[in-house]
Coordinates of N, CA and C in Angstrom, one line a residue:
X1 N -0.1 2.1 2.2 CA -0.9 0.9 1.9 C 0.1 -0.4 2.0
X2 N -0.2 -1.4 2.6 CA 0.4 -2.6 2.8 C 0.4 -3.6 1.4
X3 N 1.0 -3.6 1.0 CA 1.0 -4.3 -0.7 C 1.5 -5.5 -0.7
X4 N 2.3 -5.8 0.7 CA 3.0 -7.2 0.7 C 2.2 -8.8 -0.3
X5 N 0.5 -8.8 -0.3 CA 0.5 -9.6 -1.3 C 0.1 -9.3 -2.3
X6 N 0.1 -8.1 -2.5 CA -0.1 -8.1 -4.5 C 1.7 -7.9 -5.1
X7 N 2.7 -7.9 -4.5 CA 3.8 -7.9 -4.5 C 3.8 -9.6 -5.0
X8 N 3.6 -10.5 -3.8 CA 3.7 -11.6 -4.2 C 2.8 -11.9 -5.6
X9 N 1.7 -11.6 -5.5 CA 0.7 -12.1 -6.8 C 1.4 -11.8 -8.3
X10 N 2.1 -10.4 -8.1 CA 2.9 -9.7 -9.6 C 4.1 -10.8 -9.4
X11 N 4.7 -11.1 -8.4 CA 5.8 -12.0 -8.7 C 5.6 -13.6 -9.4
X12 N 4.1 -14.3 -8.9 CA 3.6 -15.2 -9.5 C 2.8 -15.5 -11.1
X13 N 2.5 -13.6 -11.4 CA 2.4 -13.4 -12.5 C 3.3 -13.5 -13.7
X14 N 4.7 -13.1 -13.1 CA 5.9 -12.8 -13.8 C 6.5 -14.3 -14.0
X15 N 6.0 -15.1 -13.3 CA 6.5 -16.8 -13.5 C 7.6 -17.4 -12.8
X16 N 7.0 -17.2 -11.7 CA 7.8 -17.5 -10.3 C 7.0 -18.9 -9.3
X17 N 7.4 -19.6 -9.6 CA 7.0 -20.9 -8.8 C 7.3 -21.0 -7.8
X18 N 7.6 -20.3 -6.9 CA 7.7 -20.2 -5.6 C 8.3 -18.9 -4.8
X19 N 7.3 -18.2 -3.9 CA 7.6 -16.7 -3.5 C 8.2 -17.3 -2.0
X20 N 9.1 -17.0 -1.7 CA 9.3 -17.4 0.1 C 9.8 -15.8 0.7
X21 N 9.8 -15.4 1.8 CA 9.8 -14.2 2.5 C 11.2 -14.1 3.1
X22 N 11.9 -13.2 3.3 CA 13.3 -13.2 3.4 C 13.4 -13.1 5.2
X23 N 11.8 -12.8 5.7 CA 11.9 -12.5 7.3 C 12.7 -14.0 7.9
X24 N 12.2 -15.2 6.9 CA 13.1 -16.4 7.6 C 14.6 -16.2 7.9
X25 N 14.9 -16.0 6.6 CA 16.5 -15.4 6.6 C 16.8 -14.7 7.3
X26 N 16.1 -13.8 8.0 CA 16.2 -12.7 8.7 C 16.3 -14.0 10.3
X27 N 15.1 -14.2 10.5 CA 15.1 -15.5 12.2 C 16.8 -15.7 11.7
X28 N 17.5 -16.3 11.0 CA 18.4 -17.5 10.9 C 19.6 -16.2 11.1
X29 N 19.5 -15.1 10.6 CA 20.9 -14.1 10.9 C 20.8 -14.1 12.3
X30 N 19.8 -13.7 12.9 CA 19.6 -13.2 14.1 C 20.0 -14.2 15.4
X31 N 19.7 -15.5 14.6 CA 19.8 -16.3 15.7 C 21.5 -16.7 15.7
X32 N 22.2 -16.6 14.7 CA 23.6 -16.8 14.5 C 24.3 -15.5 15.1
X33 N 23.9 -14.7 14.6 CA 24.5 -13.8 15.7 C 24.6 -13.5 16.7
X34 N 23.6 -13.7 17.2 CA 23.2 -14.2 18.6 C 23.9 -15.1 19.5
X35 N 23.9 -16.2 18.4 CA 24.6 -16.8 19.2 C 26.6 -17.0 19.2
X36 N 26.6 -16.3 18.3 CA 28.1 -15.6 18.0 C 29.2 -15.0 19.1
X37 N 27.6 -13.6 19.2 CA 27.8 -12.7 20.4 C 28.4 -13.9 22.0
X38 N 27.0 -14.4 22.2 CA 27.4 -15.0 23.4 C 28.7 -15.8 23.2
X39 N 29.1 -16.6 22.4 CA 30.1 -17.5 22.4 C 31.2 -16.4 22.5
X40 N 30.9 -14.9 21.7 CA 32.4 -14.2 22.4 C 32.5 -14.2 23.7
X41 N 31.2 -13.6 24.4 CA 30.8 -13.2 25.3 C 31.4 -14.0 26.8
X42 N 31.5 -15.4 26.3 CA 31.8 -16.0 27.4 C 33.3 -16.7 27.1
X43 N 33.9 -16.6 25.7 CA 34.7 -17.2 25.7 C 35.9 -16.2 25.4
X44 N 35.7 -14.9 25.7 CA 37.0 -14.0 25.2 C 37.2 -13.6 24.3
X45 N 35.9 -13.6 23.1 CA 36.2 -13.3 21.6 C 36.4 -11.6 21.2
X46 N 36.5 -11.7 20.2 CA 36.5 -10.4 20.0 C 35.7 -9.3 19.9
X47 N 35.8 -8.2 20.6 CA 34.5 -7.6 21.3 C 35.0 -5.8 21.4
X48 N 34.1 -5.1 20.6 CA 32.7 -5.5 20.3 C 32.7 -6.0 19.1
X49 N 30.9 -6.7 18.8 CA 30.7 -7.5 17.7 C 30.0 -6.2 16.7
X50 N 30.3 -6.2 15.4 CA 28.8 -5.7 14.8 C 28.8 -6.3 14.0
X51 N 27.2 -5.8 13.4 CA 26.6 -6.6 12.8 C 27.3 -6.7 11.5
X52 N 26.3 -7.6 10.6 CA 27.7 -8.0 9.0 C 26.3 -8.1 8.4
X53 N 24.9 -8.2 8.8 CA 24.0 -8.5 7.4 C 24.0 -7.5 6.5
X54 N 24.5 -5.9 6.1 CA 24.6 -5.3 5.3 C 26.3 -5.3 4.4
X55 N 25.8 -5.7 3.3 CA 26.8 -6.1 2.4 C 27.8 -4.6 2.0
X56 N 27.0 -3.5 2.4 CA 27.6 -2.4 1.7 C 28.6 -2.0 3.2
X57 N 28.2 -2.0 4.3 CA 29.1 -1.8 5.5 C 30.0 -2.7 5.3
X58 N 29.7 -4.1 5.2 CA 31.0 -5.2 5.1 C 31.8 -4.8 4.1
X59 N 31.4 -4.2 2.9 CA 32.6 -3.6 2.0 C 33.2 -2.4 2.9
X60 N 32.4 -1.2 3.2 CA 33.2 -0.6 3.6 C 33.8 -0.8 4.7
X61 N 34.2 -1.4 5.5 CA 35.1 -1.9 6.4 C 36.2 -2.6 6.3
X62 N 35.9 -3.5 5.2 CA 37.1 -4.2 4.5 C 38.1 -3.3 3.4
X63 N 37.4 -1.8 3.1 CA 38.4 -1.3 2.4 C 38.5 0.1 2.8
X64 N 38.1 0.4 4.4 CA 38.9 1.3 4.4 C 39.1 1.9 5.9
X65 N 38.4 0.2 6.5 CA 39.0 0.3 8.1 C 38.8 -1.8 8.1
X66 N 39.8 -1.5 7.5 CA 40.2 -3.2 7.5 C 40.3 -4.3 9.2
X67 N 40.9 -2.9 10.0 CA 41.4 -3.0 11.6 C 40.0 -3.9 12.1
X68 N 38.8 -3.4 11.5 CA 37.4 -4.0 12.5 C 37.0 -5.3 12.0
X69 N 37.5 -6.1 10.9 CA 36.9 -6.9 10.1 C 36.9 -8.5 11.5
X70 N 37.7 -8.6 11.8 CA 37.5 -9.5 13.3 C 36.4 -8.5 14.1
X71 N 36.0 -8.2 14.3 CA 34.7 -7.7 14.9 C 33.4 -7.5 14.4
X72 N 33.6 -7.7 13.6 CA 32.0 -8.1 12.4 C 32.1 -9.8 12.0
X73 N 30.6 -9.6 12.8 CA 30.0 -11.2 12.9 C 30.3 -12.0 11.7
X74 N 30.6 -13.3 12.0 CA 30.6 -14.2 11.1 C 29.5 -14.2 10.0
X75 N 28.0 -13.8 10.6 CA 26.9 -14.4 10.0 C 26.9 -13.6 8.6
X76 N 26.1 -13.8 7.8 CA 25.8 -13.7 6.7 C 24.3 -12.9 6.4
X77 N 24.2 -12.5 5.2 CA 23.1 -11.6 5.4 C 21.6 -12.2 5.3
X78 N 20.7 -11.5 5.7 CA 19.5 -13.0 5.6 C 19.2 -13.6 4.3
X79 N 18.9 -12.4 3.5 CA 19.0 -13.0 1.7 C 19.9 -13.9 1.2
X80 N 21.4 -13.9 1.8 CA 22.3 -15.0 1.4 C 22.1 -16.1 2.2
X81 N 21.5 -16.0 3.6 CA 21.4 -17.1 4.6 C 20.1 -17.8 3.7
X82 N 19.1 -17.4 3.2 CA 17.5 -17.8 2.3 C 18.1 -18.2 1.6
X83 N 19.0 -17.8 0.4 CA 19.3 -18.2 -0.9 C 19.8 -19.5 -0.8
X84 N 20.6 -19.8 0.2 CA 21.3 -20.9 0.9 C 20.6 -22.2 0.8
X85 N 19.8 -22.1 1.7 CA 18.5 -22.8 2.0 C 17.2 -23.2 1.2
X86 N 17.1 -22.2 0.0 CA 16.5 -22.6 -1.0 C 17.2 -23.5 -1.7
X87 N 18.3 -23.8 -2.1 CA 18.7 -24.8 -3.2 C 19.6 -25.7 -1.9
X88 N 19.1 -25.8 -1.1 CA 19.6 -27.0 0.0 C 18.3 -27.7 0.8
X89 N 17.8 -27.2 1.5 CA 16.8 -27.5 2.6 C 15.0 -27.3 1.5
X90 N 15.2 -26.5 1.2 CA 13.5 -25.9 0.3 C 13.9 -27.3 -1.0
X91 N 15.0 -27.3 -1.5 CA 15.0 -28.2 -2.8 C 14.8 -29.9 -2.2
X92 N 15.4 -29.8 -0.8 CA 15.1 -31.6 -0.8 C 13.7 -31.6 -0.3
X93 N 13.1 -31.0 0.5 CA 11.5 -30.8 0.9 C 10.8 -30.9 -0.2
X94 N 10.8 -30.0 -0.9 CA 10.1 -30.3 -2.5 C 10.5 -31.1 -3.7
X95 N 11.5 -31.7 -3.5 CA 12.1 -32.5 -4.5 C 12.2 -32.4 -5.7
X96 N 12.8 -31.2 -5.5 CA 13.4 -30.4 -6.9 C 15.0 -30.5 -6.7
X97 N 15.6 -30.4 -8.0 CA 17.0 -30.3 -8.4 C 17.1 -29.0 -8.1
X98 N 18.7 -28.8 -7.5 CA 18.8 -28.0 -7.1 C 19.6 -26.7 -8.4
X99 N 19.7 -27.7 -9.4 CA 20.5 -27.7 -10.5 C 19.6 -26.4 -11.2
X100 N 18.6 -26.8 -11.1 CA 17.2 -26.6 -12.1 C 17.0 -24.9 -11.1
X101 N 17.0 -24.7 -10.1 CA 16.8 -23.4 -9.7 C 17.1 -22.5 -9.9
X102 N 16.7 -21.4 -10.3 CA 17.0 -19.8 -10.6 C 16.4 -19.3 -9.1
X103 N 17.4 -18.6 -8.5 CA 17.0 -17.6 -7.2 C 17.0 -16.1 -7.5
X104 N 15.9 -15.5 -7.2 CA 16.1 -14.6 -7.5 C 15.6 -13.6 -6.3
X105 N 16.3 -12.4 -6.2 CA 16.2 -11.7 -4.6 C 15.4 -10.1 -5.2
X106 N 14.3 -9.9 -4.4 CA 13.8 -8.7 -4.8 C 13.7 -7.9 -3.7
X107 N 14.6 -6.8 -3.6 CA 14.7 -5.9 -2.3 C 15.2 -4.9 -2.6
X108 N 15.3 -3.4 -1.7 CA 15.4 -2.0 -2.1 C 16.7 -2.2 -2.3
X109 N 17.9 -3.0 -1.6 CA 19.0 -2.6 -1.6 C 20.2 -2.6 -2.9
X110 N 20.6 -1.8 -3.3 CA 21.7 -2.0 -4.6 C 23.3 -3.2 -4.1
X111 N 23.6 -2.5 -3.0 CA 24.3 -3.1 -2.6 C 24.2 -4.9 -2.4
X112 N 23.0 -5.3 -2.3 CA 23.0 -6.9 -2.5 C 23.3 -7.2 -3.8
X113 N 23.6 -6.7 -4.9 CA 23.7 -7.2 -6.3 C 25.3 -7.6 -6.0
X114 N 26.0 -6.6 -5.4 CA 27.6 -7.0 -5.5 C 27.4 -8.2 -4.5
X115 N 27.0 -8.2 -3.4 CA 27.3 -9.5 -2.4 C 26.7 -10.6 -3.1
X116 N 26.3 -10.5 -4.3 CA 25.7 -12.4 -4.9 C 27.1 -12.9 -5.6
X117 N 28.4 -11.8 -5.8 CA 29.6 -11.9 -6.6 C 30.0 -12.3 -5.8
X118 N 29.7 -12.2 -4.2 CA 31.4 -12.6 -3.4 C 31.6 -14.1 -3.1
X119 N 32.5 -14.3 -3.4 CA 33.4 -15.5 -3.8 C 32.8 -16.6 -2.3
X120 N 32.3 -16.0 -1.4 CA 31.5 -17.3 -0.1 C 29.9 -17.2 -0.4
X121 N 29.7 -16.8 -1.2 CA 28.1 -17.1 -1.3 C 27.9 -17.6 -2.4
X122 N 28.6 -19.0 -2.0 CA 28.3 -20.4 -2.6 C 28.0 -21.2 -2.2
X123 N 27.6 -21.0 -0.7 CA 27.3 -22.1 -0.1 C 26.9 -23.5 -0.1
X124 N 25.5 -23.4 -1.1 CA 25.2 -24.6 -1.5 C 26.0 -25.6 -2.3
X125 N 26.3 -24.7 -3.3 CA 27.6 -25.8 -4.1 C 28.6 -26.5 -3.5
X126 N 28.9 -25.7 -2.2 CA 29.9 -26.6 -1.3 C 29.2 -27.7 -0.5
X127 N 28.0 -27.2 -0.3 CA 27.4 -28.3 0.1 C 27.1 -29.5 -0.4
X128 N 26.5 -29.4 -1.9 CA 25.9 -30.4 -2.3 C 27.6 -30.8 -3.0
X129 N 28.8 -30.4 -3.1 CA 29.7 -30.3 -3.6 C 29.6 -30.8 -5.3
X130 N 29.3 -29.6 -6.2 CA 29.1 -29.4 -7.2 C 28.8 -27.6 -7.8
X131 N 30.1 -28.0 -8.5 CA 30.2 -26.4 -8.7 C 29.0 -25.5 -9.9
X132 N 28.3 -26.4 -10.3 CA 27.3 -26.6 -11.4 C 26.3 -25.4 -10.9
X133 N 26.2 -25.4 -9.4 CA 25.0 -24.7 -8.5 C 25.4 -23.2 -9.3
X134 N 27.0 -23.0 -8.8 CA 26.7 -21.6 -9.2 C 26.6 -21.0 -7.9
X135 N 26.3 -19.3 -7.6 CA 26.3 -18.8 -6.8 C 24.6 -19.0 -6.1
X136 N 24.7 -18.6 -4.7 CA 23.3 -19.1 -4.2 C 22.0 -18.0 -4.4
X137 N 22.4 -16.6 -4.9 CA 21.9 -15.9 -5.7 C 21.8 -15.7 -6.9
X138 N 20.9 -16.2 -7.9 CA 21.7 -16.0 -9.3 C 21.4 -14.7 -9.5
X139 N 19.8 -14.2 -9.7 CA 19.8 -12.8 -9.9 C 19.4 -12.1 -8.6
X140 N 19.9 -10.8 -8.4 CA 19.0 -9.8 -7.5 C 19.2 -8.6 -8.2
X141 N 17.5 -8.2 -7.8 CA 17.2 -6.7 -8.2 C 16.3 -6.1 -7.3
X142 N 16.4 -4.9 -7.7 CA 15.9 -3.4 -6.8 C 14.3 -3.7 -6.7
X143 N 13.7 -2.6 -6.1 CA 12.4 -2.9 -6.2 C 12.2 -2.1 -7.3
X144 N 12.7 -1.1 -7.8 CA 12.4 -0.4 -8.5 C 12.6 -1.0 -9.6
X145 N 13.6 -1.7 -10.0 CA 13.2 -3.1 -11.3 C 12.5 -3.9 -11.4
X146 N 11.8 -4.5 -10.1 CA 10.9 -4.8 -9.9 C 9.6 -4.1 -10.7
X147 N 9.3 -2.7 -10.3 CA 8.2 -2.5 -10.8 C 8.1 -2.0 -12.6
X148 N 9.3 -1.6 -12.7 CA 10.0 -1.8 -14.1 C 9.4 -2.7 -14.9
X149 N 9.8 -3.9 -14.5 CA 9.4 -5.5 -14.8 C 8.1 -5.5 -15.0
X150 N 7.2 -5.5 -13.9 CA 5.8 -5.2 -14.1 C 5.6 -4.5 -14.8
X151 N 5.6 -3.1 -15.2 CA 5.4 -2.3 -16.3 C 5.5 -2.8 -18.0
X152 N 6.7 -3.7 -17.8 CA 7.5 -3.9 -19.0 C 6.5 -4.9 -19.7
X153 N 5.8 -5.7 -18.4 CA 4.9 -7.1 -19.1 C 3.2 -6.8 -18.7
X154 N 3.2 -5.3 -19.2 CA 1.9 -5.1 -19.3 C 0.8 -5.5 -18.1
X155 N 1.3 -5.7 -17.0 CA 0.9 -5.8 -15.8 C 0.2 -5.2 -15.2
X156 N -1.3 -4.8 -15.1 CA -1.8 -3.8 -14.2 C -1.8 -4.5 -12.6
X157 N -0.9 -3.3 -11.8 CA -1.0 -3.8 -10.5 C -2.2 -3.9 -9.9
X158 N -2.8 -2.7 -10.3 CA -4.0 -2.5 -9.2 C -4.9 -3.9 -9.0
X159 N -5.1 -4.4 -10.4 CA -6.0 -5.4 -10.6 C -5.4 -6.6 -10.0
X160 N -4.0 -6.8 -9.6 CA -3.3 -7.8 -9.4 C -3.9 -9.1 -8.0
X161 N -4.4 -9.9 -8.4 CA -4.7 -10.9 -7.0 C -3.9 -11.2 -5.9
X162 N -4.5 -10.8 -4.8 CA -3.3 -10.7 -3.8 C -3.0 -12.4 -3.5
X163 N -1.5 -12.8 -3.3 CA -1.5 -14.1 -3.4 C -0.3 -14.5 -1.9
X164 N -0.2 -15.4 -1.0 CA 0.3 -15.8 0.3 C 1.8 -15.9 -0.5
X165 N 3.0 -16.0 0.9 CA 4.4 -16.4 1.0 C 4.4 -18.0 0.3
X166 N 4.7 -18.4 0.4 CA 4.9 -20.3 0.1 C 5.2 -20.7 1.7
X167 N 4.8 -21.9 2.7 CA 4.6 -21.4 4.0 C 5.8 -22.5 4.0
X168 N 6.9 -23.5 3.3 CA 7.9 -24.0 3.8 C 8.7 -23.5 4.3
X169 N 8.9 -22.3 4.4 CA 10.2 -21.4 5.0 C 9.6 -20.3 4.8
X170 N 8.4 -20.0 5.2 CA 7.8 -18.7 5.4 C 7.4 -18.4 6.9
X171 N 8.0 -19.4 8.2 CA 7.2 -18.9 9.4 C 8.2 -17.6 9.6
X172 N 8.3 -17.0 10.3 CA 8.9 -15.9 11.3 C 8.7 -15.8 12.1
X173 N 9.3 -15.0 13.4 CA 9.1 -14.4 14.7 C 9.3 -13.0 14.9
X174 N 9.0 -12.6 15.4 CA 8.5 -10.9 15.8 C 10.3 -10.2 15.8
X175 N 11.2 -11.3 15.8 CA 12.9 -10.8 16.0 C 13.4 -9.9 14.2
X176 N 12.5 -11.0 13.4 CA 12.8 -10.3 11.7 C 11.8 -10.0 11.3
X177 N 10.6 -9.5 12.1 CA 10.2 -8.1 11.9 C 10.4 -7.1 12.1
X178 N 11.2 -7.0 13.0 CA 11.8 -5.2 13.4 C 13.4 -5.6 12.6
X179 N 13.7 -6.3 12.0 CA 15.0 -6.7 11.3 C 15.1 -5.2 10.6
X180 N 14.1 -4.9 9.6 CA 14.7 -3.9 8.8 C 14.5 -2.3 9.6
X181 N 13.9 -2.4 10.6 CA 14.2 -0.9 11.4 C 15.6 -0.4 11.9
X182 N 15.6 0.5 11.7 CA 16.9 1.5 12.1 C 16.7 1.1 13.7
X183 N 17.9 -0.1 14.2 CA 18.4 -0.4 15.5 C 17.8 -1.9 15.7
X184 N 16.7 -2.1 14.6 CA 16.0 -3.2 14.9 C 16.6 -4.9 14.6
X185 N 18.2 -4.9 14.0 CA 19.1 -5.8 14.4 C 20.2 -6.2 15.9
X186 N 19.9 -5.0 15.8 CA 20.7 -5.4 17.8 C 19.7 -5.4 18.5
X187 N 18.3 -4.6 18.4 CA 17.5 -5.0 19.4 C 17.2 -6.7 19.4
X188 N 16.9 -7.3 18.1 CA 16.1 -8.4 18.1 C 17.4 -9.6 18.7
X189 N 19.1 -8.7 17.9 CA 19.9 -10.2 18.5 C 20.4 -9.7 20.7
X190 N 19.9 -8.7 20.8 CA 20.1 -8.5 22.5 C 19.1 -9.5 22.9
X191 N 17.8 -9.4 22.7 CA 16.7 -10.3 23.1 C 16.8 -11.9 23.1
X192 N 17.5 -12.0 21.5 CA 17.3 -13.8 21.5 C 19.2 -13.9 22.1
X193 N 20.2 -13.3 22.9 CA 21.0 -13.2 22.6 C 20.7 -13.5 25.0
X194 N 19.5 -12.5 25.1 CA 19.4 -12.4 26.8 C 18.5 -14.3 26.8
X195 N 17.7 -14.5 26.1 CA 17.4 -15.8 26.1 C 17.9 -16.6 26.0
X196 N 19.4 -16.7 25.1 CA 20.0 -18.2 25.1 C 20.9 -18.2 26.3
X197 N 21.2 -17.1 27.1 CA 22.1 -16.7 28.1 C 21.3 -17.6 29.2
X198 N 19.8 -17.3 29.5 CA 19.0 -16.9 31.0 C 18.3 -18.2 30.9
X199 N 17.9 -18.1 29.5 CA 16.9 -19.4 29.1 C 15.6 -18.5 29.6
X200 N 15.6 -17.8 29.6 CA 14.3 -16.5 29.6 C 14.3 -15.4 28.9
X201 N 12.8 -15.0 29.0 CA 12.3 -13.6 28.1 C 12.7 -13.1 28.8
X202 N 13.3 -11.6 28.1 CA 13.6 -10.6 28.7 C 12.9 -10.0 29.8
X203 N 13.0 -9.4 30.6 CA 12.2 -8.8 31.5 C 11.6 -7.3 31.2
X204 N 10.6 -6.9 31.4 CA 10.5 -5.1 31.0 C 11.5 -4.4 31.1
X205 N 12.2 -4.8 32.6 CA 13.5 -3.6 32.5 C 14.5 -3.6 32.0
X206 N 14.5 -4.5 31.1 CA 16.0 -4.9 30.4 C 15.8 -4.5 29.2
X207 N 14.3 -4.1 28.6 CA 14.0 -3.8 27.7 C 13.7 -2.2 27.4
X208 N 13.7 -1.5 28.8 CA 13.5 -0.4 28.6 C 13.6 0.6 27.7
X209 N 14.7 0.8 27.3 CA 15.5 1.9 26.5 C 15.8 1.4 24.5
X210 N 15.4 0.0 25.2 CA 15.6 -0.1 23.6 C 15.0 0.1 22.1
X211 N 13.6 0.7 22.6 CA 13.3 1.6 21.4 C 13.8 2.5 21.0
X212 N 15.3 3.3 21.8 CA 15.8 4.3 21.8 C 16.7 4.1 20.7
X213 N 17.3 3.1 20.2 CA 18.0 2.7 19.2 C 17.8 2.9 17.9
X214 N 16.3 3.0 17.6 CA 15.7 2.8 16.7 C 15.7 4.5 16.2
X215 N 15.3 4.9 14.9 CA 15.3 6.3 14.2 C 16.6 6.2 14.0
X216 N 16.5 7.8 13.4 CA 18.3 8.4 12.3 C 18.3 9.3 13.2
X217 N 18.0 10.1 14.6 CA 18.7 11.2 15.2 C 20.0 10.7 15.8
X218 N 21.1 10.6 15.0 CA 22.2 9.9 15.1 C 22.7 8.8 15.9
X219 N 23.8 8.7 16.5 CA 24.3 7.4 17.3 C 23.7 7.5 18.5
X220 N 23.2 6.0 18.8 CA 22.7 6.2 20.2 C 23.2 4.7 20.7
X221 N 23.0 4.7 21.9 CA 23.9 4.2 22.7 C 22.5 2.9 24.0
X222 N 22.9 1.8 24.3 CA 22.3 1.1 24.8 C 23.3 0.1 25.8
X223 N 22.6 0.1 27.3 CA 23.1 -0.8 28.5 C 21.9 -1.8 28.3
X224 N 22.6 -2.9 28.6 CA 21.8 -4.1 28.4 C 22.3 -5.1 29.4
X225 N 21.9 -5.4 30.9 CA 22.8 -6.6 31.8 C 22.0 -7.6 31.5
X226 N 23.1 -8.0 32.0 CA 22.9 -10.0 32.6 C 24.0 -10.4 32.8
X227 N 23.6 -11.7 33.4 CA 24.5 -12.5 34.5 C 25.1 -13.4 33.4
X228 N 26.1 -13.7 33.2 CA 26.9 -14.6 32.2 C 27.1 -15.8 33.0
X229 N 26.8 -17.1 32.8 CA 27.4 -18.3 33.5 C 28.1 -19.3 33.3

């Protein structure tokens, strides 16, 4: 069953003034790496790229294959790229202090709780240059705290009113919706990655095989051309 808006409606229950959808974050990794890739691509960078939106692979590569850390993308994860943008871009659109915001991130992963510690996801404070902000996540929790939470405040879900994203930074594109499938971050950054190269959609045959990426029957492997210029 699709619960995406009684999810939101229990979060507006819980006293949440504004629910935004992390698929934006998701567009904004995709499109940074994307465009990452190409800039190696044509300029000699370091290659191969992977990906860096999971916080738990970025640890473990920094502690115990240090050698690849130049080969993992600059970009940031989409939750930290959102969190960003809520107390920068979401706070001057609405004309809230950025001061005044509590962010808070609701998603399966454990591993995002340690990446709200790391010492670069402060972005906004550097921006607005004011250390007051704090980190651009204050809290993240599991879903399973999540429903915890609900439980805790006498919440019946069932009954719950299903309620919309907040639409200032809620559009997406079809690239961070296959974001959270197994293969479905290199499929989406090859695609916007063959676009910024050609200045075109992919063609069917360039696309062939790349469902193949996707599932856990272990490592699989993907040819992808184009003409570099």
């Amino acid at each position: 069953t699709f619960l995406e808006g009684k999810m939101v409606g229990a979060l507006r229950k819980l006293g949440a003034d504004y629910v935004v959808d992390t698929n934006f974050g998701a567009d904004l990794t995709i499109m940074e790496e994307a465009s990452e890739l190409v800039e190696r691509l044509k300029n000699g960078g370091q290659i191969p790229q992977f990906t860096s939106c999971c916080p738990a692979w970025v640890r473990f590569a920094e502690i115990y294959f240090p050698e690849l850390i130049p080969n993992l993308s600059s970009t940031r994860s989409c939750i930290a790229m959102e969190a960003a943008m809520i107390k920068t871009y979401f706070a001057e659109k609405k004309g809230i202090d950025p001061r005044k915001i509590v962010s808070v991130s609701v998603n399966p992963c454990t591993a995002k709780k340690a990446e709200t510690k790391r010492e670069e996801e402060n972005a906004a404070a550097r921006y607005h240059n004011d250390e007051s902000l704090g980190m651009d996540t204050d809290i993240s929790i599991t879903t399973r705290e999540f429903i915890r939470w609900i439980q805790e405040e006498h919440i019946d879900f069932n009954t719950v009113e299903e309620s919309q994203f907040d639409d200032l930074i809620g559009m997406e594109t079809g690239a961070s919706i296959i974001f959270g499938n197994t293969g479905g971050v290199m499929e989406a950054a090859m695609r916007t990655a063959y676009k910024l190269i050609t200045d075109k959609e992919p063609p069917p045959y360039a696309l062939t095989h790349l469902e193949d990426v996707r599932g856990m029957e272990g490592v699989k492997g993907q040819l992808f051309n184009w003409v570099m210029t």
